[in-house]
Amino acid sequence: KEEEDEKFLTPMIKVHDEAALVLAGCHSLVFIEGETTGDPLEDAALRSMRWHLSHETGRAIPLPDTEKRKGGQPISLQSGAKISDVEVLTRHHFSSKLQRMSCV
């Protein structure tokens, strides 16, 4: 069973660029007083694709390479452009009535 599951699982560093763009741009994470706060699952998803929130701008950016790990990669668009900085412009917080949230 576990071997079958591995066929369907994709490491986060290999997700499709469209999915990476959604993860980088639609989240409730904010940078406050030197710490990233928000949903731990969203933070884990962002970090697993080796991105994080910039301390300077609060935008999602790729992590740099370290001695032990390769850093995050820019997101490639179909036009050929590469995105390495994603800013959430507006957050529409979770609505219990609608059972959803969204970001622009």
JSON list of C-alpha atoms in Angstrom, two decimals:
[
{"chain": "A", "resi": 1, "resn": "LYS", "atom": "CA", "xyz": [0.00, 0.00, 0.00]},
{"chain": "A", "resi": 2, "resn": "GLU", "atom": "CA", "xyz": [2.76, 2.46, 0.93]},
{"chain": "A", "resi": 3, "resn": "GLU", "atom": "CA", "xyz": [4.60, 1.79, -2.34]},
{"chain": "A", "resi": 4, "resn": "GLU", "atom": "CA", "xyz": [1.40, 2.52, -4.28]},
{"chain": "A", "resi": 5, "resn": "ASP", "atom": "CA", "xyz": [1.00, 5.84, -2.43]},
{"chain": "A", "resi": 6, "resn": "GLU", "atom": "CA", "xyz": [4.53, 6.90, -3.38]},
{"chain": "A", "resi": 7, "resn": "LYS", "atom": "CA", "xyz": [3.54, 6.75, -7.07]},
{"chain": "A", "resi": 8, "resn": "PHE", "atom": "CA", "xyz": [0.98, 9.52, -6.46]},
{"chain": "A", "resi": 9, "resn": "LEU", "atom": "CA", "xyz": [3.00, 11.72, -4.10]},
{"chain": "A", "resi": 10, "resn": "THR", "atom": "CA", "xyz": [5.11, 14.55, -5.49]},
{"chain": "A", "resi": 11, "resn": "PRO", "atom": "CA", "xyz": [7.86, 16.16, -3.43]},
{"chain": "A", "resi": 12, "resn": "MET", "atom": "CA", "xyz": [6.99, 19.80, -2.81]},
{"chain": "A", "resi": 13, "resn": "ILE", "atom": "CA", "xyz": [10.14, 20.98, -4.56]},
{"chain": "A", "resi": 14, "resn": "LYS", "atom": "CA", "xyz": [8.81, 19.33, -7.74]},
{"chain": "A", "resi": 15, "resn": "VAL", "atom": "CA", "xyz": [5.21, 20.61, -7.72]},
{"chain": "A", "resi": 16, "resn": "HIS", "atom": "CA", "xyz": [3.86, 22.18, -10.91]},
{"chain": "A", "resi": 17, "resn": "ASP", "atom": "CA", "xyz": [4.62, 25.88, -11.19]},
{"chain": "A", "resi": 18, "resn": "GLU", "atom": "CA", "xyz": [0.91, 26.77, -11.09]},
{"chain": "A", "resi": 19, "resn": "ALA", "atom": "CA", "xyz": [0.52, 24.96, -7.76]},
{"chain": "A", "resi": 20, "resn": "ALA", "atom": "CA", "xyz": [3.67, 26.61, -6.40]},
{"chain": "A", "resi": 21, "resn": "LEU", "atom": "CA", "xyz": [2.32, 30.02, -7.37]},
{"chain": "A", "resi": 22, "resn": "VAL", "atom": "CA", "xyz": [-0.93, 29.33, -5.48]},
{"chain": "A", "resi": 23, "resn": "LEU", "atom": "CA", "xyz": [0.99, 28.18, -2.38]},
{"chain": "A", "resi": 24, "resn": "ALA", "atom": "CA", "xyz": [3.29, 31.22, -2.51]},
{"chain": "A", "resi": 25, "resn": "GLY", "atom": "CA", "xyz": [0.49, 33.72, -3.09]},
{"chain": "A", "resi": 26, "resn": "CYS", "atom": "CA", "xyz": [-2.61, 32.50, -1.30]},
{"chain": "A", "resi": 27, "resn": "HIS", "atom": "CA", "xyz": [-1.98, 32.09, 2.41]},
{"chain": "A", "resi": 28, "resn": "SER", "atom": "CA", "xyz": [-2.67, 33.76, 5.74]},
{"chain": "A", "resi": 29, "resn": "LEU", "atom": "CA", "xyz": [0.99, 34.08, 6.76]},
{"chain": "A", "resi": 30, "resn": "VAL", "atom": "CA", "xyz": [2.31, 37.46, 7.90]},
{"chain": "A", "resi": 31, "resn": "PHE", "atom": "CA", "xyz": [5.64, 38.61, 9.27]},
{"chain": "A", "resi": 32, "resn": "ILE", "atom": "CA", "xyz": [5.18, 40.31, 12.67]},
{"chain": "A", "resi": 33, "resn": "GLU", "atom": "CA", "xyz": [7.91, 41.37, 15.09]},
{"chain": "A", "resi": 34, "resn": "GLY", "atom": "CA", "xyz": [10.54, 39.16, 13.51]},
{"chain": "A", "resi": 35, "resn": "GLU", "atom": "CA", "xyz": [8.37, 36.02, 13.30]},
{"chain": "A", "resi": 36, "resn": "THR", "atom": "CA", "xyz": [6.20, 34.39, 10.68]},
{"chain": "A", "resi": 37, "resn": "THR", "atom": "CA", "xyz": [2.71, 33.95, 12.10]},
{"chain": "A", "resi": 38, "resn": "GLY", "atom": "CA", "xyz": [-0.34, 32.27, 10.65]},
{"chain": "A", "resi": 39, "resn": "ASP", "atom": "CA", "xyz": [-1.48, 28.78, 9.79]},
{"chain": "A", "resi": 40, "resn": "PRO", "atom": "CA", "xyz": [1.33, 26.28, 10.58]},
{"chain": "A", "resi": 41, "resn": "LEU", "atom": "CA", "xyz": [0.22, 24.06, 7.68]},
{"chain": "A", "resi": 42, "resn": "GLU", "atom": "CA", "xyz": [0.61, 26.95, 5.22]},
{"chain": "A", "resi": 43, "resn": "ASP", "atom": "CA", "xyz": [4.03, 27.76, 6.68]},
{"chain": "A", "resi": 44, "resn": "ALA", "atom": "CA", "xyz": [5.06, 24.11, 6.34]},
{"chain": "A", "resi": 45, "resn": "ALA", "atom": "CA", "xyz": [3.85, 23.99, 2.73]},
{"chain": "A", "resi": 46, "resn": "LEU", "atom": "CA", "xyz": [5.80, 27.13, 1.84]},
{"chain": "A", "resi": 47, "resn": "ARG", "atom": "CA", "xyz": [8.95, 25.88, 3.57]},
{"chain": "A", "resi": 48, "resn": "SER", "atom": "CA", "xyz": [8.69, 22.43, 2.01]},
{"chain": "A", "resi": 49, "resn": "MET", "atom": "CA", "xyz": [8.92, 24.00, -1.45]},
{"chain": "A", "resi": 50, "resn": "ARG", "atom": "CA", "xyz": [11.90, 25.89, 0.03]},
{"chain": "A", "resi": 51, "resn": "TRP", "atom": "CA", "xyz": [10.32, 29.34, 0.09]},
{"chain": "A", "resi": 52, "resn": "HIS", "atom": "CA", "xyz": [9.72, 31.63, 3.08]},
{"chain": "A", "resi": 53, "resn": "LEU", "atom": "CA", "xyz": [8.52, 35.12, 3.96]},
{"chain": "A", "resi": 54, "resn": "SER", "atom": "CA", "xyz": [11.17, 37.79, 3.53]},
{"chain": "A", "resi": 55, "resn": "HIS", "atom": "CA", "xyz": [12.11, 39.55, 6.77]},
{"chain": "A", "resi": 56, "resn": "GLU", "atom": "CA", "xyz": [12.46, 42.84, 4.90]},
{"chain": "A", "resi": 57, "resn": "THR", "atom": "CA", "xyz": [9.33, 42.87, 2.71]},
{"chain": "A", "resi": 58, "resn": "GLY", "atom": "CA", "xyz": [7.02, 40.16, 4.06]},
{"chain": "A", "resi": 59, "resn": "ARG", "atom": "CA", "xyz": [6.77, 38.73, 0.54]},
{"chain": "A", "resi": 60, "resn": "ALA", "atom": "CA", "xyz": [7.20, 35.05, -0.28]},
{"chain": "A", "resi": 61, "resn": "ILE", "atom": "CA", "xyz": [10.66, 34.42, -1.76]},
{"chain": "A", "resi": 62, "resn": "PRO", "atom": "CA", "xyz": [12.85, 31.35, -2.42]},
{"chain": "A", "resi": 63, "resn": "LEU", "atom": "CA", "xyz": [15.19, 30.29, 0.38]},
{"chain": "A", "resi": 64, "resn": "PRO", "atom": "CA", "xyz": [18.88, 30.60, -0.52]},
{"chain": "A", "resi": 65, "resn": "ASP", "atom": "CA", "xyz": [21.13, 27.56, -0.96]},
{"chain": "A", "resi": 66, "resn": "THR", "atom": "CA", "xyz": [22.91, 26.27, 2.14]},
{"chain": "A", "resi": 67, "resn": "GLU", "atom": "CA", "xyz": [25.76, 23.82, 2.52]},
{"chain": "A", "resi": 68, "resn": "LYS", "atom": "CA", "xyz": [23.27, 21.02, 3.20]},
{"chain": "A", "resi": 69, "resn": "ARG", "atom": "CA", "xyz": [20.28, 21.91, 1.01]},
{"chain": "A", "resi": 70, "resn": "LYS", "atom": "CA", "xyz": [19.55, 23.41, -2.34]},
{"chain": "A", "resi": 71, "resn": "GLY", "atom": "CA", "xyz": [17.46, 26.57, -2.07]},
{"chain": "A", "resi": 72, "resn": "GLY", "atom": "CA", "xyz": [14.05, 27.29, -3.51]},
{"chain": "A", "resi": 73, "resn": "GLN", "atom": "CA", "xyz": [13.60, 27.82, -7.22]},
{"chain": "A", "resi": 74, "resn": "PRO", "atom": "CA", "xyz": [11.83, 30.69, -9.00]},
{"chain": "A", "resi": 75, "resn": "ILE", "atom": "CA", "xyz": [8.40, 29.84, -10.40]},
{"chain": "A", "resi": 76, "resn": "SER", "atom": "CA", "xyz": [8.36, 29.65, -14.21]},
{"chain": "A", "resi": 77, "resn": "LEU", "atom": "CA", "xyz": [5.37, 30.98, -16.13]},
{"chain": "A", "resi": 78, "resn": "GLN", "atom": "CA", "xyz": [4.28, 29.76, -19.54]},
{"chain": "A", "resi": 79, "resn": "SER", "atom": "CA", "xyz": [5.41, 33.09, -20.99]},
{"chain": "A", "resi": 80, "resn": "GLY", "atom": "CA", "xyz": [8.96, 32.23, -19.93]},
{"chain": "A", "resi": 81, "resn": "ALA", "atom": "CA", "xyz": [9.04, 34.77, -17.10]},
{"chain": "A", "resi": 82, "resn": "LYS", "atom": "CA", "xyz": [10.35, 33.64, -13.73]},
{"chain": "A", "resi": 83, "resn": "ILE", "atom": "CA", "xyz": [8.77, 34.74, -10.46]},
{"chain": "A", "resi": 84, "resn": "SER", "atom": "CA", "xyz": [10.93, 34.90, -7.35]},
{"chain": "A", "resi": 85, "resn": "ASP", "atom": "CA", "xyz": [8.89, 37.36, -5.29]},
{"chain": "A", "resi": 86, "resn": "VAL", "atom": "CA", "xyz": [5.17, 36.99, -4.50]},
{"chain": "A", "resi": 87, "resn": "GLU", "atom": "CA", "xyz": [3.16, 39.57, -2.58]},
{"chain": "A", "resi": 88, "resn": "VAL", "atom": "CA", "xyz": [-0.34, 39.05, -1.19]},
{"chain": "A", "resi": 89, "resn": "LEU", "atom": "CA", "xyz": [-2.16, 42.28, -2.01]},
{"chain": "A", "resi": 90, "resn": "THR", "atom": "CA", "xyz": [-5.47, 41.60, -0.25]},
{"chain": "A", "resi": 91, "resn": "ARG", "atom": "CA", "xyz": [-6.64, 38.87, 2.11]},
{"chain": "A", "resi": 92, "resn": "HIS", "atom": "CA", "xyz": [-10.28, 37.94, 2.42]},
{"chain": "A", "resi": 93, "resn": "HIS", "atom": "CA", "xyz": [-10.15, 36.04, 5.69]},
{"chain": "A", "resi": 94, "resn": "PHE", "atom": "CA", "xyz": [-11.91, 32.78, 6.37]},
{"chain": "A", "resi": 95, "resn": "SER", "atom": "CA", "xyz": [-15.70, 33.03, 6.40]},
{"chain": "A", "resi": 96, "resn": "SER", "atom": "CA", "xyz": [-17.45, 30.41, 8.51]},
{"chain": "A", "resi": 97, "resn": "LYS", "atom": "CA", "xyz": [-20.67, 30.95, 6.58]},
{"chain": "A", "resi": 98, "resn": "LEU", "atom": "CA", "xyz": [-19.00, 30.40, 3.19]},
{"chain": "A", "resi": 99, "resn": "GLN", "atom": "CA", "xyz": [-16.37, 27.90, 4.46]},
{"chain": "A", "resi": 100, "resn": "ARG", "atom": "CA", "xyz": [-13.59, 29.54, 2.46]},
{"chain": "A", "resi": 101, "resn": "MET", "atom": "CA", "xyz": [-10.99, 32.30, 2.27]},
{"chain": "A", "resi": 102, "resn": "SER", "atom": "CA", "xyz": [-9.18, 33.86, -0.66]},
{"chain": "A", "resi": 103, "resn": "CYS", "atom": "CA", "xyz": [-6.24, 36.14, -1.50]},
{"chain": "A", "resi": 104, "resn": "VAL", "atom": "CA", "xyz": [-5.46, 38.56, -4.31]}
]
